[in-house]
CSV table of C-alpha atoms and ligand atoms in Angstrom, one decimal:
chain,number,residue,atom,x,y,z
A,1,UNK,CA,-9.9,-37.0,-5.2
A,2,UNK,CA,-7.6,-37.4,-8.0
A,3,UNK,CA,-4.2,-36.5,-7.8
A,4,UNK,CA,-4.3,-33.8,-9.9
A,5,UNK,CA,-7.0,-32.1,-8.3
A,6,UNK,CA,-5.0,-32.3,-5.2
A,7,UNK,CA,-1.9,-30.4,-7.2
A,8,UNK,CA,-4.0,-27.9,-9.1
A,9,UNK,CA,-5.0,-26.5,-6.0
A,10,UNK,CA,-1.8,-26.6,-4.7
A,11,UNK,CA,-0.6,-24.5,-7.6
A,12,UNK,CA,-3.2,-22.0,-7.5
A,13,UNK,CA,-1.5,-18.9,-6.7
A,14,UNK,CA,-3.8,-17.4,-5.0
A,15,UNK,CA,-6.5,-19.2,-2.9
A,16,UNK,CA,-10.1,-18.6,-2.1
A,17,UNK,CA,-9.9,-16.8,0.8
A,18,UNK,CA,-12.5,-14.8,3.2
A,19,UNK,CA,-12.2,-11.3,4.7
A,20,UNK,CA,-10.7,-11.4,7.7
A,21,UNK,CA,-10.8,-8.5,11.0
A,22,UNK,CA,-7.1,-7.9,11.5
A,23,UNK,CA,-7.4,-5.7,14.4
A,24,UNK,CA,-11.1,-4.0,16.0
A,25,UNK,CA,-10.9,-1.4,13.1
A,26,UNK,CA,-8.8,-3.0,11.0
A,27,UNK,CA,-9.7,-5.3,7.9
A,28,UNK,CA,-8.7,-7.2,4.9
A,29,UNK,CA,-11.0,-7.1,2.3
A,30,UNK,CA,-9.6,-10.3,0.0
A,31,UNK,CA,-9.4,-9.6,-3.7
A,32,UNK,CA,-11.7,-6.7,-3.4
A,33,UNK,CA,-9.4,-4.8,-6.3
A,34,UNK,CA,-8.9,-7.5,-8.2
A,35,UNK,CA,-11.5,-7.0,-11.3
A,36,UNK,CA,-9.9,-3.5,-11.6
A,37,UNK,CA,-6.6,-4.3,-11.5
A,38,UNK,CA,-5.9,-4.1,-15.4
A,39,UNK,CA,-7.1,-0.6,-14.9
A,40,UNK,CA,-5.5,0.9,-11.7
A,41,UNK,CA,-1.8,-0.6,-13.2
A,42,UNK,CA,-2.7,1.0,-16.3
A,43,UNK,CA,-3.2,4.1,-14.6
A,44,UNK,CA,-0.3,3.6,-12.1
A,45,UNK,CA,1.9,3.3,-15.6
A,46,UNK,CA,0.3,7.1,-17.0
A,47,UNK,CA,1.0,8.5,-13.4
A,48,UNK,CA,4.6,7.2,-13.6
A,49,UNK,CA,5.2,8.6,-17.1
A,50,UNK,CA,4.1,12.3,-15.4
A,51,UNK,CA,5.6,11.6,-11.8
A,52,UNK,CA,8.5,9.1,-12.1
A,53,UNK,CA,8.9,6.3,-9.3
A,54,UNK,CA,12.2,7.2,-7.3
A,55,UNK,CA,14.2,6.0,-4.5
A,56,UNK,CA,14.0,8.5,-1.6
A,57,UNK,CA,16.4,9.6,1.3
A,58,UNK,CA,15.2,9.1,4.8
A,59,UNK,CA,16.5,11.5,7.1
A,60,UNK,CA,18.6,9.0,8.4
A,61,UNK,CA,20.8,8.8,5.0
A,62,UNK,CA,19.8,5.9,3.3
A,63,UNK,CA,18.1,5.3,0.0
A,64,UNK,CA,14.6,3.6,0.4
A,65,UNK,CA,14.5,0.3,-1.8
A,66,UNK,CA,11.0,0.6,-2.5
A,67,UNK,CA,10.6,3.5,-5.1
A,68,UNK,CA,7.6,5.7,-4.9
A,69,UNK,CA,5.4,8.2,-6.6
A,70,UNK,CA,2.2,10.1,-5.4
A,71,UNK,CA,-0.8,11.2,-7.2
A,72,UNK,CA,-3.6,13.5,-5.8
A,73,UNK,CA,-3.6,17.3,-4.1
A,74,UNK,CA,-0.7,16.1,-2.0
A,75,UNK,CA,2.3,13.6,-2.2
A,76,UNK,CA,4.7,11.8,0.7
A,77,UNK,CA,8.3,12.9,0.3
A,78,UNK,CA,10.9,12.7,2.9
A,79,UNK,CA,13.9,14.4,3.2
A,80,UNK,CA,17.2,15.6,5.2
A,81,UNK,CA,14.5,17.2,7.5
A,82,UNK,CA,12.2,14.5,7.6
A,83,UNK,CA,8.5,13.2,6.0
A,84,UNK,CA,5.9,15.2,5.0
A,85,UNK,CA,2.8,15.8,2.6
A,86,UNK,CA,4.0,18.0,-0.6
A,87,UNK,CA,1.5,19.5,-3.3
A,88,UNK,CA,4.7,19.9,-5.2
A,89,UNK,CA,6.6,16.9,-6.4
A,90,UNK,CA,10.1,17.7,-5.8
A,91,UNK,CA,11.4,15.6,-9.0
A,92,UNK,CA,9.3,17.4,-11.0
A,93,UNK,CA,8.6,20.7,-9.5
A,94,UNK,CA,5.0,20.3,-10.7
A,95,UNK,CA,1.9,19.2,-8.7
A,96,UNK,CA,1.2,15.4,-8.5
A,97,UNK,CA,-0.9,13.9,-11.1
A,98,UNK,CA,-4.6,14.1,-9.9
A,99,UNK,CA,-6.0,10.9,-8.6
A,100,UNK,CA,-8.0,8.8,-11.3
A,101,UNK,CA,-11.3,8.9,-10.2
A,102,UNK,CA,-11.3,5.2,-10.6
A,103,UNK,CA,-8.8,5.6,-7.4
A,104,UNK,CA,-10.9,7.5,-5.2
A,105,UNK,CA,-14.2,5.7,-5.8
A,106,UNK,CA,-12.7,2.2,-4.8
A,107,UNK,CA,-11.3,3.5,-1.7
A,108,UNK,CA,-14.2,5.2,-0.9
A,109,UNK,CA,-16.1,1.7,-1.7
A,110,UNK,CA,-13.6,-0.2,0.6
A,111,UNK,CA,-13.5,2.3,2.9
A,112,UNK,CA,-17.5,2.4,3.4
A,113,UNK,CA,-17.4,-2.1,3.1
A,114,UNK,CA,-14.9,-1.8,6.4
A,115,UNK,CA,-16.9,1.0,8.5
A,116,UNK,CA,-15.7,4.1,7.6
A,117,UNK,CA,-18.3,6.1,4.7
A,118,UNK,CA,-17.7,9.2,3.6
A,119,UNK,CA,-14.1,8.6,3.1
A,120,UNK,CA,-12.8,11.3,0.5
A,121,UNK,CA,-8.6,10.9,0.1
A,122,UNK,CA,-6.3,13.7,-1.0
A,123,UNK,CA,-3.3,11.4,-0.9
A,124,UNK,CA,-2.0,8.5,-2.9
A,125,UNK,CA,1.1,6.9,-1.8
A,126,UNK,CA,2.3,4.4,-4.9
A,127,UNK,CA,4.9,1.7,-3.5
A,128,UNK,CA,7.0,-0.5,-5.8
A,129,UNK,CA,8.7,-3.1,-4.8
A,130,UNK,CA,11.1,-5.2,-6.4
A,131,UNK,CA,12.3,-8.4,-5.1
A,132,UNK,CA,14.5,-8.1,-2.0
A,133,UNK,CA,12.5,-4.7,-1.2
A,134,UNK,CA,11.2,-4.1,2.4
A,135,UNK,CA,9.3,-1.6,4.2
A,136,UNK,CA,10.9,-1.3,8.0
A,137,UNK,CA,8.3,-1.2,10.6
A,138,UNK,CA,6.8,2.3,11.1
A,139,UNK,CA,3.6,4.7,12.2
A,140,UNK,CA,1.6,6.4,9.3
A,141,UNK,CA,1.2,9.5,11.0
A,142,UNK,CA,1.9,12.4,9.0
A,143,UNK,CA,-1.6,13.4,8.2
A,144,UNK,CA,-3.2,15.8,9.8
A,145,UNK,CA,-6.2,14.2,10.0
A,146,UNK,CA,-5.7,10.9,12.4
A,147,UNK,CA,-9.5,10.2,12.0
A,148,UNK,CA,-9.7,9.4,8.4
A,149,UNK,CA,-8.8,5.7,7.9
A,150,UNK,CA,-6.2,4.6,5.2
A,151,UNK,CA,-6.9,2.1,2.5
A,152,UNK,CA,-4.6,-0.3,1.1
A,153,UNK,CA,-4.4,-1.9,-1.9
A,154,UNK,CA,-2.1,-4.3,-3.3
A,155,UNK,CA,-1.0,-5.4,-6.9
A,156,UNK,CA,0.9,-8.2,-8.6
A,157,UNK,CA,3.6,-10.2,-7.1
A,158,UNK,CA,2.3,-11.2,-2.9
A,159,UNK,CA,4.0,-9.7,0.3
A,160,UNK,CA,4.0,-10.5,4.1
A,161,UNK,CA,2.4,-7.8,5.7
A,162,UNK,CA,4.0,-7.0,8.8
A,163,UNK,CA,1.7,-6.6,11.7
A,164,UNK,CA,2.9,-4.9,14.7
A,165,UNK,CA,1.0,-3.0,18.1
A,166,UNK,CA,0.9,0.4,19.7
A,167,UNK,CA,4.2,-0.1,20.9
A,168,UNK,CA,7.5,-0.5,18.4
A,169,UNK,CA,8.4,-3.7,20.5
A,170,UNK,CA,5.3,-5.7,20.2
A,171,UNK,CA,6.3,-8.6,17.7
A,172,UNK,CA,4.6,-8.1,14.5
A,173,UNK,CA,2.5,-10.9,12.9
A,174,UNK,CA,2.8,-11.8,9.1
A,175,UNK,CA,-0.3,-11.6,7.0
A,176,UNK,CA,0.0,-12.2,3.5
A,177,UNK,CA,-1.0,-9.7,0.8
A,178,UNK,CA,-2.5,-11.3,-2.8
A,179,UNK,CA,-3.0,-9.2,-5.9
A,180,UNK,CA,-6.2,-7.1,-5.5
A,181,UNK,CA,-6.3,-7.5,-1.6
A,182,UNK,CA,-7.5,-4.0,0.0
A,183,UNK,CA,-7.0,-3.5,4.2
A,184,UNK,CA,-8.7,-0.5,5.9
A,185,UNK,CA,-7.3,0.6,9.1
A,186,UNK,CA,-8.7,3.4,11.3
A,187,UNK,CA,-10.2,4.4,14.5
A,188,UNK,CA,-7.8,2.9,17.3
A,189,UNK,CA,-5.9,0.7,15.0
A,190,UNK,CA,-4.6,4.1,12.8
A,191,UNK,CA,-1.0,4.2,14.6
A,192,UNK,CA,-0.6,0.7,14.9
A,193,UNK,CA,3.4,-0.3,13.9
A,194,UNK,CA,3.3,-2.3,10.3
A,195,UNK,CA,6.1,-2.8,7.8
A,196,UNK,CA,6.5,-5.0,4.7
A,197,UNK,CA,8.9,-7.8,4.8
A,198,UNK,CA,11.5,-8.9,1.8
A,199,UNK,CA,9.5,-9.0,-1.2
A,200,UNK,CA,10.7,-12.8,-2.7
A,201,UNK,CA,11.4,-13.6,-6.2
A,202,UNK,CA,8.4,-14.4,-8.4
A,203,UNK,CA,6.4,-13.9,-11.5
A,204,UNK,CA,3.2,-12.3,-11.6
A,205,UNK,CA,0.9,-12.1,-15.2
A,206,UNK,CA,0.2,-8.8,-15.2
A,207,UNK,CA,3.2,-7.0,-13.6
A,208,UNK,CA,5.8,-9.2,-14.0
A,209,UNK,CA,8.5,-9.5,-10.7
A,210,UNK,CA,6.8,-6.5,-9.0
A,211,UNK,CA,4.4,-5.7,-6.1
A,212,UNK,CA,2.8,-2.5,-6.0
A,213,UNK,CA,1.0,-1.0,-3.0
A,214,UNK,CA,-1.6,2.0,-3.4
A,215,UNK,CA,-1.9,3.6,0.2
A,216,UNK,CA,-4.9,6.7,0.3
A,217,UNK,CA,-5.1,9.0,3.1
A,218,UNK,CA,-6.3,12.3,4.2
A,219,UNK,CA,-3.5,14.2,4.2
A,220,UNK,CA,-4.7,17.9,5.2
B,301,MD6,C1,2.7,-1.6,1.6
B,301,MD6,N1,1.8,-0.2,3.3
B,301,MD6,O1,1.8,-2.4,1.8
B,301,MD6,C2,3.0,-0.5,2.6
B,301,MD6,N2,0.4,1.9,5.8
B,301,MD6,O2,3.4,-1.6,0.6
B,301,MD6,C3,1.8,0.7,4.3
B,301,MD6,O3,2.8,1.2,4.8
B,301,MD6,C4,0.5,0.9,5.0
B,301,MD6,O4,-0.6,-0.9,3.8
B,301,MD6,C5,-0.7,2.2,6.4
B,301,MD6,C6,-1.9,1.4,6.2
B,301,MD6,C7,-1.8,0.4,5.3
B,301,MD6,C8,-0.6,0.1,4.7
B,302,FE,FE1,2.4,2.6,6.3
């Protein structure tokens, strides 16, 4: 092999990889977004313009550092009180933008690929994160519905997944999360503890020094 060959590889930023079971009901689909990506961060950008991205308070007091919007029947605010689903957006006072059907019909798709048809969301959860943004470890488990699974997808710039147990205190393994990499996770994984670690510096081609994470889930 020539050296070249040896360094293009090495400089391929994101490499051939295979989908992988994180957990029993758990699993990474690798790239399975990515021929759509163009079109879901268009779309992100239109539900932005109607639903701005925005730091939120956590009960706790402190301003989130990744900014998030919602689109769908329902969107995930927090405040002094706590977290909860919304059909209002409290920034705007209006509903959410609806969720593209482009949305729905690839988490329905990834849903079905990872063991869970008939998936049917009425929640998107938009994460952006700049660099030096993290997501502390946490439970999704503000939907009503603990059966429905929640699918993940994730744009631009990559981020170590954080991959924790049933408990808090279980050590969390890193798994890291390319542009257009989708994970499912239901059944007895659903209230597993997972968080996002620092996002690093970088440069993606089609959103610049940003990640963004779609998260569907039934809501209600
Ligand atoms: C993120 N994701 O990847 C944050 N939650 O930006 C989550 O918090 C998450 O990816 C539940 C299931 C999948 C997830
Ligand atoms: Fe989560």
């Amino acid at each position: 092999m020539k050296p070249h060959t040896i360094l293009l590889a090495l400089d391929s930023p994101e490499p051939a990889r295979r989908d992988v079971k994180l957990g029993t009901e758990t699993t990474l689909l690798a790239s399975f977004a990515a021929a759509h990506a163009s079109d879901l961060l268009e779309a992100i950008d239109a539900i932005a313009r109607r639903s701005p991205f925005r730091h939120m308070i956590t009960p706790g007091g402190w301003a989130m550092s990744v900014a998030m919007t919602s689109c769908g029947a329902f969107g995930w605010v927090t405040n002094p009180s706590g977290y909860r689903y919304d059909a209002v957006d409290p920034t705007t006072e209006q509903s959410w933008p609806p969720m593209p059907a482009l949305f729905s019909a690839l988490a329905a798709r990834a849903a079905s690929a990872s063991g869970f048809p008939g998936f049917s969301p009425d929640a998107c959860l938009i994460n952006r994160y700049q660099p030096g943004a993290h997501l502390s470890l946490h439970q999704d488990r503000d939907e009503q519905d603990l059966t429905a699974p929640v699918v993940s997808v994730s744009l631009g710039l990559p981020a170590n997944f954080l991959w924790g147990g049933q408990k808090r205190a279980v050590r969390p393994i890193r798994i890291p999360l390319w542009h257009g990499d989708v994970v499912v996770w239901g059944g007895v994984d659903r209230l597993t503890f997972h968080g996002v670690s620092r996002l690093a510096d970088g440069e993606h081609p089609l959103t610049g020094a940003l990640r963004y994470n779609l998260t569907f889930r039934k809501a209600r």
